[in-house]
Short mmCIF file of C-alpha atoms in Angstrom, two decimals:
data_model
loop_
_atom_site.label_atom_id
_atom_site.label_comp_id
_atom_site.label_asym_id
_atom_site.label_seq_id
_atom_site.Cartn_x
_atom_site.Cartn_y
_atom_site.Cartn_z
CA MET A 1 23.54 -32.35 -71.78
CA HIS A 2 23.91 -29.95 -74.69
CA LYS A 3 25.85 -26.81 -73.85
CA ASN A 4 22.97 -24.48 -74.71
CA LYS A 5 20.55 -26.59 -72.73
CA LEU A 6 22.96 -26.63 -69.82
CA THR A 7 23.26 -22.85 -69.94
CA ILE A 8 19.51 -22.46 -70.01
CA ALA A 9 19.07 -24.88 -67.14
CA ILE A 10 21.63 -23.02 -65.05
CA LEU A 11 20.00 -19.69 -65.81
CA LEU A 12 16.56 -21.08 -64.98
CA GLY A 13 17.87 -22.56 -61.74
CA MET A 14 19.46 -19.27 -60.71
CA SER A 15 16.27 -17.45 -61.55
CA SER A 16 14.25 -19.93 -59.52
CA LEU A 17 16.66 -19.61 -56.63
CA ALA A 18 16.43 -15.82 -56.74
CA LEU A 19 12.67 -15.96 -56.87
CA GLY A 20 12.64 -18.43 -54.02
CA CYS A 21 14.83 -16.21 -51.89
CA ASN A 22 12.81 -13.14 -52.70
CA GLY A 23 9.58 -15.00 -52.12
CA SER A 24 10.82 -16.34 -48.82
CA ALA A 25 11.88 -12.88 -47.71
CA GLU A 26 8.57 -11.39 -48.79
CA GLN A 27 6.65 -14.12 -47.00
CA SER A 28 8.66 -13.59 -43.81
CA LYS A 29 7.90 -9.88 -43.59
CA PRO A 30 4.32 -10.25 -42.34
CA THR A 31 5.56 -12.80 -39.81
CA LEU A 32 8.20 -10.41 -38.53
CA LYS A 33 5.73 -7.56 -38.35
CA ALA A 34 3.25 -9.74 -36.49
CA GLN A 35 5.74 -10.57 -33.77
CA LYS A 36 5.17 -8.49 -30.65
CA ALA A 37 7.98 -7.25 -28.50
CA PRO A 38 8.05 -9.02 -25.13
CA GLU A 39 5.77 -7.27 -22.69
CA GLN A 40 7.58 -5.40 -19.95
CA LEU A 41 7.33 -7.12 -16.61
CA THR A 42 4.74 -5.50 -14.34
CA LEU A 43 3.96 -6.30 -10.75
CA LYS A 44 0.24 -6.67 -11.35
CA ALA A 45 0.89 -9.16 -14.16
CA GLN A 46 3.48 -11.08 -12.17
CA PHE A 47 1.11 -11.70 -9.28
CA LYS A 48 -2.20 -11.80 -11.17
CA ASP A 49 -2.81 -15.43 -10.23
CA HIS A 50 -2.22 -14.75 -6.55
CA PHE A 51 -3.52 -11.38 -5.29
CA LYS A 52 -4.03 -7.73 -6.11
CA ILE A 53 -0.93 -5.53 -5.96
CA GLY A 54 -1.35 -1.97 -4.72
CA THR A 55 0.44 1.23 -3.81
CA ALA A 56 -0.17 4.41 -1.84
CA ILE A 57 -0.76 7.57 -3.88
CA SER A 58 0.16 11.02 -2.56
CA ARG A 59 -1.63 14.32 -3.05
CA ASP A 60 1.18 15.66 -5.27
CA GLN A 61 1.06 12.57 -7.46
CA VAL A 62 -2.67 12.59 -8.04
CA LEU A 63 -2.87 16.37 -8.59
CA GLY A 64 -0.28 16.22 -11.36
CA ALA A 65 2.94 17.42 -9.75
CA LEU A 66 4.59 14.04 -10.40
CA PRO A 67 3.04 12.72 -13.63
CA GLU A 68 5.70 10.05 -14.22
CA ASP A 69 5.00 8.56 -10.79
CA LEU A 70 1.33 8.28 -11.64
CA ASN A 71 2.09 6.65 -14.99
CA VAL A 72 4.25 4.06 -13.26
CA ALA A 73 1.58 3.45 -10.64
CA LYS A 74 -1.05 2.88 -13.32
CA ALA A 75 1.18 0.46 -15.20
CA GLN A 76 2.46 -1.53 -12.23
CA PHE A 77 -0.46 -1.72 -9.78
CA ASN A 78 -4.16 -2.53 -9.85
CA THR A 79 -5.25 -1.05 -6.53
CA PHE A 80 -4.57 2.32 -4.92
CA THR A 81 -4.73 3.66 -1.37
CA PRO A 82 -4.53 7.41 -0.64
CA GLU A 83 -1.39 8.11 1.38
CA ASN A 84 -2.73 11.04 3.41
CA SER A 85 -5.42 12.85 1.47
CA MET A 86 -8.38 11.04 3.07
CA LYS A 87 -7.11 11.23 6.65
CA TRP A 88 -9.23 13.45 8.88
CA GLU A 89 -6.77 16.36 9.21
CA ARG A 90 -6.49 16.63 5.41
CA ILE A 91 -10.03 16.00 4.23
CA HIS A 92 -11.87 17.63 7.17
CA PRO A 93 -9.46 20.15 8.72
CA GLU A 94 -12.12 22.33 10.38
CA LEU A 95 -15.63 21.71 11.64
CA GLU A 96 -17.38 23.28 8.66
CA THR A 97 -14.57 22.76 6.13
CA TYR A 98 -13.93 19.78 3.88
CA ASP A 99 -11.11 19.54 1.32
CA PHE A 100 -12.10 16.98 -1.29
CA GLU A 101 -9.74 18.16 -4.04
CA ALA A 102 -7.16 15.37 -3.85
CA ALA A 103 -9.68 12.71 -2.86
CA ASP A 104 -11.98 13.59 -5.76
CA ALA A 105 -9.04 13.53 -8.18
CA LEU A 106 -7.92 10.12 -6.96
CA VAL A 107 -11.40 8.63 -7.14
CA LYS A 108 -11.79 9.97 -10.69
CA TYR A 109 -8.36 8.71 -11.76
CA ALA A 110 -8.98 5.27 -10.26
CA GLN A 111 -12.30 4.95 -12.06
CA GLU A 112 -10.87 6.06 -15.40
CA ASN A 113 -7.98 3.59 -15.14
CA ASN A 114 -9.83 0.61 -13.68
CA GLN A 115 -8.02 0.80 -10.35
CA GLU A 116 -9.56 -0.66 -7.21
CA LEU A 117 -9.52 2.10 -4.58
CA VAL A 118 -9.30 1.54 -0.81
CA GLY A 119 -10.21 4.54 1.36
CA HIS A 120 -7.84 5.30 4.24
CA THR A 121 -8.90 5.99 6.99
CA LEU A 122 -12.15 7.00 8.72
CA VAL A 123 -11.35 6.73 12.45
CA TRP A 124 -7.82 7.04 13.84
CA HIS A 125 -6.30 8.52 16.98
CA SER A 126 -3.51 10.15 14.94
CA GLN A 127 -3.74 12.88 12.29
CA THR A 128 -7.14 13.88 13.71
CA PRO A 129 -7.48 17.55 14.73
CA ASP A 130 -8.08 18.40 18.40
CA TRP A 131 -11.31 20.23 17.54
CA VAL A 132 -12.91 16.90 16.66
CA PHE A 133 -13.06 16.05 20.36
CA GLU A 134 -13.95 19.52 21.70
CA ASP A 135 -16.95 21.81 21.93
CA GLU A 136 -16.94 25.53 21.10
CA GLN A 137 -15.38 26.33 24.48
CA GLY A 138 -12.56 23.84 23.99
CA GLU A 139 -14.03 21.40 26.50
CA PRO A 140 -14.22 17.65 25.79
CA LEU A 141 -17.37 16.60 23.97
CA THR A 142 -19.89 14.30 25.55
CA ARG A 143 -20.11 10.70 24.36
CA ASP A 144 -23.24 11.38 22.32
CA ALA A 145 -21.79 14.53 20.76
CA LEU A 146 -18.59 12.76 19.68
CA LEU A 147 -20.55 9.83 18.28
CA LYS A 148 -22.59 12.30 16.24
CA ARG A 149 -19.44 14.03 15.02
CA MET A 150 -17.96 10.66 14.00
CA GLN A 151 -21.16 9.74 12.16
CA ASN A 152 -21.34 13.07 10.35
CA HIS A 153 -17.74 12.73 9.19
CA ILE A 154 -18.20 9.16 7.96
CA ASN A 155 -21.42 10.10 6.18
CA ALA A 156 -19.73 13.07 4.50
CA VAL A 157 -16.63 11.18 3.39
CA ALA A 158 -17.62 7.55 2.84
CA GLY A 159 -21.08 8.63 1.70
CA ARG A 160 -19.62 10.99 -0.91
CA TYR A 161 -17.83 8.09 -2.60
CA GLN A 162 -20.53 5.46 -2.19
CA ASN A 163 -20.14 2.78 -4.89
CA ARG A 164 -16.94 4.46 -6.14
CA ILE A 165 -14.57 3.32 -3.41
CA PHE A 166 -14.20 -0.46 -3.16
CA ALA A 167 -13.31 -0.65 0.54
CA TRP A 168 -12.50 1.42 3.63
CA ASP A 169 -9.96 1.15 6.42
CA VAL A 170 -12.67 2.01 8.89
CA VAL A 171 -10.57 1.99 12.08
CA ASN A 172 -6.80 2.34 12.15
CA GLU A 173 -4.33 1.33 14.88
CA ALA A 174 -6.68 0.98 17.84
CA LEU A 175 -4.60 -1.64 19.69
CA ASN A 176 -1.57 -1.53 21.96
CA GLU A 177 1.34 -3.89 21.43
CA ASP A 178 -0.02 -6.25 24.09
CA GLY A 179 -3.37 -6.49 22.32
CA THR A 180 -5.31 -4.26 24.70
CA LEU A 181 -7.31 -1.32 23.42
CA ARG A 182 -5.24 1.83 22.96
CA GLU A 183 -6.19 4.74 25.20
CA SER A 184 -7.24 7.56 22.90
CA LYS A 185 -9.71 10.41 22.88
CA TRP A 186 -12.08 8.11 21.00
CA SER A 187 -11.97 5.44 23.72
CA THR A 188 -11.84 7.90 26.62
CA ILE A 189 -14.90 9.92 25.57
CA ILE A 190 -17.01 7.28 23.83
CA GLY A 191 -15.76 4.07 25.43
CA ASP A 192 -14.44 0.81 24.03
CA ASP A 193 -17.46 0.48 21.75
CA PHE A 194 -16.33 3.39 19.54
CA ILE A 195 -15.02 0.76 17.10
CA GLU A 196 -18.44 -0.85 16.87
CA TYR A 197 -20.06 2.48 16.06
CA ALA A 198 -17.41 3.30 13.46
CA PHE A 199 -18.16 0.08 11.57
CA LYS A 200 -21.92 0.58 11.92
CA TYR A 201 -21.73 4.13 10.55
CA ALA A 202 -19.45 3.04 7.70
CA LYS A 203 -21.90 0.32 6.71
CA GLN A 204 -24.73 2.84 6.67
CA ALA A 205 -22.77 5.40 4.63
CA ALA A 206 -21.27 2.95 2.13
CA PRO A 207 -23.38 -0.22 2.25
CA ASN A 208 -21.62 -1.90 -0.68
CA ALA A 209 -18.04 -1.22 0.41
CA LYS A 210 -15.78 -3.74 2.12
CA LEU A 211 -14.95 -2.70 5.68
CA TYR A 212 -11.50 -3.31 7.18
CA TYR A 213 -9.52 -2.94 10.38
CA ASN A 214 -5.89 -1.86 9.79
CA ASP A 215 -2.93 -1.94 12.20
CA TYR A 216 0.84 -2.42 12.50
CA ASN A 217 2.82 -5.23 14.19
CA LEU A 218 -0.11 -7.60 13.80
CA TYR A 219 2.40 -10.43 13.47
CA LYS A 220 3.07 -10.25 17.23
CA PRO A 221 1.20 -13.03 19.11
CA GLU A 222 -0.15 -10.70 21.81
CA LYS A 223 -1.38 -8.10 19.37
CA ARG A 224 -2.73 -10.84 17.13
CA ALA A 225 -4.83 -12.15 20.02
CA GLY A 226 -6.21 -8.66 20.62
CA ALA A 227 -7.09 -8.22 16.96
CA ILE A 228 -8.84 -11.58 16.81
CA ALA A 229 -10.83 -10.65 19.91
CA LEU A 230 -11.81 -7.38 18.22
CA ILE A 231 -12.92 -9.21 15.08
CA LYS A 232 -14.92 -11.81 16.99
CA ASN A 233 -16.60 -9.15 19.11
CA LEU A 234 -17.86 -7.37 16.00
CA GLN A 235 -18.97 -10.64 14.43
CA SER A 236 -20.81 -11.73 17.59
CA LYS A 237 -22.87 -8.54 17.44
CA GLY A 238 -23.67 -8.88 13.75
CA ILE A 239 -21.48 -5.91 12.80
CA GLU A 240 -19.87 -6.32 9.41
CA ILE A 241 -16.07 -6.56 9.19
CA ASP A 242 -14.75 -7.92 5.91
CA GLY A 243 -11.01 -7.90 6.33
CA ILE A 244 -7.90 -7.04 8.29
CA GLY A 245 -4.92 -5.10 7.01
CA MET A 246 -1.54 -6.19 8.35
CA GLN A 247 0.75 -3.20 7.97
CA ALA A 248 4.17 -4.48 6.97
CA HIS A 249 6.86 -1.91 7.67
CA TYR A 250 9.64 -4.49 7.92
CA SER A 251 13.44 -4.53 7.91
CA LEU A 252 16.07 -6.98 6.66
CA ASP A 253 15.99 -8.98 9.89
CA ASN A 254 12.70 -8.14 11.57
CA PRO A 255 10.16 -9.61 12.05
CA GLU A 256 10.62 -13.35 12.08
CA LEU A 257 8.53 -14.28 9.05
CA SER A 258 7.07 -17.39 10.66
CA LEU A 259 5.15 -14.98 12.91
CA MET A 260 3.71 -13.23 9.87
CA GLU A 261 2.65 -16.57 8.43
CA ASP A 262 1.06 -17.70 11.69
CA SER A 263 -0.92 -14.46 11.82
CA ILE A 264 -2.17 -14.78 8.26
CA VAL A 265 -3.49 -18.25 9.06
CA ALA A 266 -5.05 -17.13 12.35
CA TYR A 267 -6.83 -14.10 10.89
CA ALA A 268 -8.13 -16.06 7.92
CA ALA A 269 -9.60 -18.61 10.35
CA THR A 270 -12.03 -15.91 11.55
CA GLY A 271 -13.57 -15.93 8.08
CA ILE A 272 -12.40 -12.52 6.86
CA ASP A 273 -9.99 -11.40 4.15
CA VAL A 274 -6.35 -10.81 5.00
CA MET A 275 -4.35 -8.04 3.34
CA ILE A 276 -0.74 -6.97 3.61
CA THR A 277 -0.82 -3.17 3.73
CA GLU A 278 1.86 -0.49 3.80
CA LEU A 279 4.58 -2.96 2.78
CA ASP A 280 8.18 -1.77 2.66
CA ILE A 281 11.47 -3.26 3.84
CA SER A 282 14.06 -0.85 5.21
CA VAL A 283 17.75 -1.60 4.64
CA LEU A 284 18.91 0.98 7.19
CA PRO A 285 19.90 0.58 10.85
CA PHE A 286 17.43 2.06 13.32
CA PRO A 287 18.45 4.45 16.08
CA GLU A 288 17.61 3.75 19.69
CA GLY A 289 15.00 5.93 21.36
CA GLU A 290 17.48 8.38 22.84
CA GLU A 291 19.10 8.92 19.46
CA GLN A 292 15.90 9.55 17.49
CA GLY A 293 15.58 13.08 18.84
CA ALA A 294 19.04 14.08 17.73
CA ASP A 295 19.40 16.56 14.90
CA ILE A 296 20.90 14.26 12.30
CA SER A 297 21.74 17.16 10.00
CA LEU A 298 24.12 18.55 12.62
CA ASP A 299 25.65 15.32 13.92
CA ILE A 300 28.11 13.81 11.44
CA ALA A 301 28.60 10.64 13.49
CA LEU A 302 24.87 9.94 13.54
CA GLN A 303 24.58 10.79 9.86
CA GLU A 304 27.19 8.21 8.93
CA ARG A 305 25.89 5.55 11.29
CA PHE A 306 22.20 5.72 10.45
CA ASN A 307 22.47 6.87 6.83
CA PRO A 308 25.16 4.54 5.46
CA TYR A 309 24.07 4.52 1.79
CA PRO A 310 23.51 8.16 0.73
CA ASP A 311 25.02 7.60 -2.73
CA GLY A 312 23.55 4.24 -3.65
CA LEU A 313 22.89 0.76 -2.31
CA PRO A 314 25.82 -1.70 -2.37
CA SER A 315 25.12 -4.77 -4.50
CA GLU A 316 25.44 -7.14 -1.55
CA VAL A 317 22.78 -5.21 0.40
CA ASN A 318 20.53 -5.15 -2.66
CA THR A 319 20.93 -8.94 -2.78
CA GLN A 320 19.89 -9.17 0.87
CA LEU A 321 16.85 -7.01 0.13
CA GLY A 322 15.92 -9.28 -2.77
CA GLU A 323 16.24 -12.40 -0.62
CA ARG A 324 14.11 -10.84 2.10
CA TYR A 325 11.37 -9.90 -0.36
CA LYS A 326 11.54 -13.36 -1.90
CA ALA A 327 11.00 -14.95 1.53
CA VAL A 328 8.03 -12.64 2.17
CA PHE A 329 6.40 -13.38 -1.18
CA ASN A 330 7.00 -17.12 -0.86
CA ILE A 331 4.80 -17.03 2.23
CA LEU A 332 2.20 -14.78 0.62
CA LYS A 333 1.94 -16.98 -2.48
CA LYS A 334 1.71 -20.08 -0.29
CA HIS A 335 -1.36 -18.52 1.35
CA ASP A 336 -2.85 -16.78 -1.68
CA ASP A 337 -6.19 -18.40 -0.84
CA LYS A 338 -6.23 -16.20 2.25
CA VAL A 339 -4.40 -13.03 1.12
CA SER A 340 -6.46 -10.90 -1.26
CA ARG A 341 -4.20 -7.84 -1.60
CA VAL A 342 -0.60 -6.72 -1.08
CA THR A 343 -0.12 -2.93 -0.98
CA PHE A 344 3.23 -1.15 -0.91
CA TRP A 345 3.45 2.14 0.98
CA GLY A 346 4.72 4.26 -1.87
CA ILE A 347 5.53 3.92 -5.54
CA SER A 348 9.32 4.21 -5.55
CA ASP A 349 12.33 4.72 -3.30
CA ALA A 350 12.36 8.39 -4.29
CA GLY A 351 9.11 9.13 -2.48
CA THR A 352 9.13 6.66 0.39
CA TRP A 353 8.40 7.99 3.89
CA ARG A 354 11.27 5.80 5.05
CA ASN A 355 13.77 8.36 3.76
CA ASP A 356 13.05 10.68 6.67
CA TRP A 357 11.86 8.34 9.43
CA PRO A 358 12.63 8.10 12.26
CA MET A 359 15.31 10.69 11.52
CA GLN A 360 15.46 13.37 8.85
CA GLY A 361 17.88 13.17 5.94
CA ARG A 362 18.15 9.40 5.51
CA THR A 363 18.31 7.63 2.14
CA ASP A 364 16.46 4.31 2.14
CA TYR A 365 15.70 1.73 -0.55
CA PRO A 366 12.65 -0.16 0.76
CA LEU A 367 10.43 -0.65 -2.31
CA LEU A 368 10.48 -2.71 -5.51
CA ILE A 369 10.80 0.35 -7.76
CA ASP A 370 14.00 2.40 -7.63
CA ARG A 371 14.62 6.13 -7.86
CA GLU A 372 14.72 5.92 -11.65
CA LEU A 373 11.20 4.43 -11.58
CA LYS A 374 12.49 1.04 -12.74
CA LEU A 375 11.77 -2.35 -11.24
CA LYS A 376 14.71 -3.65 -9.25
CA SER A 377 16.80 -6.47 -10.62
CA PHE A 378 15.48 -9.12 -8.23
CA VAL A 379 11.78 -8.54 -8.86
CA SER A 380 11.49 -11.22 -11.57
CA ASP A 381 12.60 -13.82 -9.01
CA LEU A 382 9.80 -13.08 -6.54
#
């Protein structure tokens, strides 16, 4: 090739190469811009093909004192339960006084953010003021008077949020550990049929809401039998009950999870929904009965024994917690045709009730979100 022609060819080739590189770079820009960063793992996305994932929301959180908590709750969960703000002593503290501030705020927030809201709870022996069961002279009400007071309360609360609250824990913790009916002021004054009336009144006040029974230790065979008897009694009388909430305040070694699985299967066989409610797994040792009354703040030995991780959770214990949660969720996913919702009792370790129960001053780590409001390392393996 002639020297001049060779020079021209080289120059043209270099120019073409430069144009090609520039063109390639220019063409790649839109592609790079179009690429989305990987979406952050969220609990509601992780379990979207299995069941709803929920959390309990406190008064402080919903009224704005803890805005970051609420942001995390909105991002991670798709169903809320009020922690305390709809319990009788909070929402109806005196005969002629109702406090709807926190409840109204939560209902509004849930609607605005497409959160399914479960009301908690209409009839319970605990956190119910004494006046509920007494007349003006402080004497026990008659059966008819207490039934009327129950009905008025349910109408005022459940009726206020008709068609805005998806479901209600109508009756809470009415059974003993052996499955018999708990002796309470409700049962003593009204009789064993107080549960029937509670569900009837709830249906009248909120006809489109799902109606649930909620209790703890429902994995125990004796208590399970009592709960099934309760369900079947309501069903036999044509009284609507749509689901049962199995509270799940567990620990690293209790309960035996085969019992939980057996209970899920047994409750589902009655034809109602099964939900895991109030889920948390404590990593702390539990004091015996005689030690629970001790003032942990003044007893160094007790402090060290029952609060072993005040400065952080050792990695090996975190691994145990992850394995325990994995075992729980393996069972729940196996039975996702029966389990419609799994609700944690709290958003993060920072606000869990476990920190101060059954003794004050403890530091626990029972939830899937840590004190920095981040998902724990093992969550992606669940």
